[in-house]
Amino acid sequence: MIPDADASAMQRLSGGDDLALNEIMTRWQDKLTSFLWHMTHDHAATRDLVQESFVRLYMHRQRYRPHAPFSAYLFRIARNLLSNHIRWQSRHPAESLQTLSETGFDPSSEDPTPDQAMEEDETAREVRRAIASLPEDLREALVLFTYQGMTYRQMAEVFDCSEKAAETRLYRARQLLKEKLAPLVRE
């Protein structure tokens, strides 16, 4: 992303050019969606959180100061909304239909055999479960680094901590994930 373009768009947005929000959304929607989906594994929640992130960005457009990268500002908004969502979910547990449904087998596909596909699906499910079971701060570090390609510096800005602390979070996430997946690797 072009940092100057983000700062410029935010300046225009603050000045009353509401179309600047479209430019920002076009540039950041996919990355934000990817991050939130990897954190929730719920398409409906992800869609709602992405929309709410952009609504909050718009509502608080006057607060943005370009002293830090725009990505840190936007992802911090998304993280705060995600934390609220997770807190709300823990108080109101429910199983969505999406998480209860299984992915179907496509007989027209020539990729893996049904047995191979089932084994790969199970492995992927176990990895997703292991990632989902990580503490939120460690899971966020893993997702931002792995799926968003953020550097330690960028993660530190999102977390509002030092680069060393961001690196430590990622290290701890990897170690815990390694422990949780050890039985899967042995099989």
GROMACS .gro file of C-alpha atoms in nm, residues 63-150:
model
   88
   63ARG     CA    1  -0.867   1.177   1.501
   64TYR     CA    2  -0.624   1.027   1.248
   65ARG     CA    3  -0.272   1.166   1.269
   66PRO     CA    4  -0.021   1.041   1.010
   67HIS     CA    5   0.260   0.994   1.266
   68ALA     CA    6   0.224   0.614   1.237
   69PRO     CA    7   0.142   0.399   0.935
   70PHE     CA    8  -0.222   0.398   0.835
   71SER     CA    9  -0.225   0.017   0.859
   72ALA     CA   10  -0.153   0.037   1.232
   73TYR     CA   11  -0.442   0.280   1.280
   74LEU     CA   12  -0.689   0.072   1.080
   75PHE     CA   13  -0.585  -0.264   1.229
   76ARG     CA   14  -0.602  -0.118   1.581
   77ILE     CA   15  -0.966  -0.021   1.513
   78ALA     CA   16  -1.033  -0.374   1.385
   79ARG     CA   17  -0.855  -0.533   1.685
   80ASN     CA   18  -1.064  -0.332   1.930
   81LEU     CA   19  -1.385  -0.436   1.755
   82LEU     CA   20  -1.262  -0.795   1.744
   83SER     CA   21  -1.190  -0.790   2.119
   84ASN     CA   22  -1.540  -0.661   2.186
   85HIS     CA   23  -1.685  -0.929   1.956
   86ILE     CA   24  -1.490  -1.207   2.131
   87ARG     CA   25  -1.593  -1.078   2.473
   88TRP     CA   26  -1.958  -1.067   2.363
   89GLN     CA   27  -1.935  -1.419   2.218
   90SER     CA   28  -1.789  -1.558   2.539
   91ARG     CA   29  -2.091  -1.423   2.725
   92HIS     CA   30  -2.339  -1.543   2.459
   93PRO     CA   31  -2.206  -1.876   2.330
   94ALA     CA   32  -2.374  -2.018   2.021
   95GLU     CA   33  -2.270  -2.252   1.744
   96SER     CA   34  -2.325  -2.105   1.397
   97LEU     CA   35  -2.464  -2.319   1.117
   98GLN     CA   36  -2.148  -2.249   0.922
   99THR     CA   37  -1.920  -2.407   1.182
  100LEU     CA   38  -2.153  -2.703   1.217
  101SER     CA   39  -2.161  -2.780   0.843
  102GLU     CA   40  -1.891  -2.987   0.678
  103THR     CA   41  -1.738  -2.913   0.341
  104GLY     CA   42  -1.873  -3.145   0.075
  105PHE     CA   43  -1.686  -3.364  -0.171
  106ASP     CA   44  -1.692  -3.256  -0.536
  107PRO     CA   45  -1.692  -3.572  -0.752
  108SER     CA   46  -1.607  -3.374  -1.067
  109SER     CA   47  -1.275  -3.269  -0.918
  110GLU     CA   48  -0.971  -3.476  -1.010
  111ASP     CA   49  -0.757  -3.348  -0.726
  112PRO     CA   50  -0.725  -3.585  -0.428
  113THR     CA   51  -0.914  -3.906  -0.368
  114PRO     CA   52  -1.197  -3.892  -0.113
  115ASP     CA   53  -0.973  -4.052   0.151
  116GLN     CA   54  -0.693  -3.803   0.082
  117ALA     CA   55  -0.935  -3.511   0.083
  118MET     CA   56  -1.084  -3.624   0.412
  119GLU     CA   57  -0.738  -3.658   0.568
  120GLU     CA   58  -0.632  -3.314   0.438
  121ASP     CA   59  -0.956  -3.159   0.565
  122GLU     CA   60  -0.903  -3.315   0.907
  123THR     CA   61  -0.544  -3.190   0.920
  124ALA     CA   62  -0.653  -2.840   0.818
  125ARG     CA   63  -0.929  -2.850   1.081
  126GLU     CA   64  -0.678  -2.951   1.350
  127VAL     CA   65  -0.443  -2.669   1.252
  128ARG     CA   66  -0.732  -2.418   1.257
  129ARG     CA   67  -0.841  -2.548   1.599
  130ALA     CA   68  -0.486  -2.519   1.731
  131ILE     CA   69  -0.454  -2.163   1.603
  132ALA     CA   70  -0.799  -2.073   1.739
  133SER     CA   71  -0.704  -2.209   2.082
  134LEU     CA   72  -0.405  -1.975   2.114
  135PRO     CA   73  -0.448  -1.678   2.346
  136GLU     CA   74  -0.588  -1.383   2.149
  137ASP     CA   75  -0.270  -1.171   2.156
  138LEU     CA   76  -0.057  -1.461   2.032
  139ARG     CA   77  -0.311  -1.558   1.766
  140GLU     CA   78  -0.321  -1.198   1.641
  141ALA     CA   79   0.059  -1.188   1.616
  142LEU     CA   80   0.064  -1.515   1.421
  143VAL     CA   81  -0.212  -1.403   1.182
  144LEU     CA   82  -0.065  -1.056   1.122
  145PHE     CA   83   0.280  -1.197   1.051
  146THR     CA   84   0.180  -1.507   0.855
  147TYR     CA   85  -0.123  -1.395   0.659
  148GLN     CA   86  -0.077  -1.017   0.645
  149GLY     CA   87   0.300  -1.021   0.599
  150MET     CA   88   0.354  -0.753   0.863
   0.00000   0.00000   0.00000
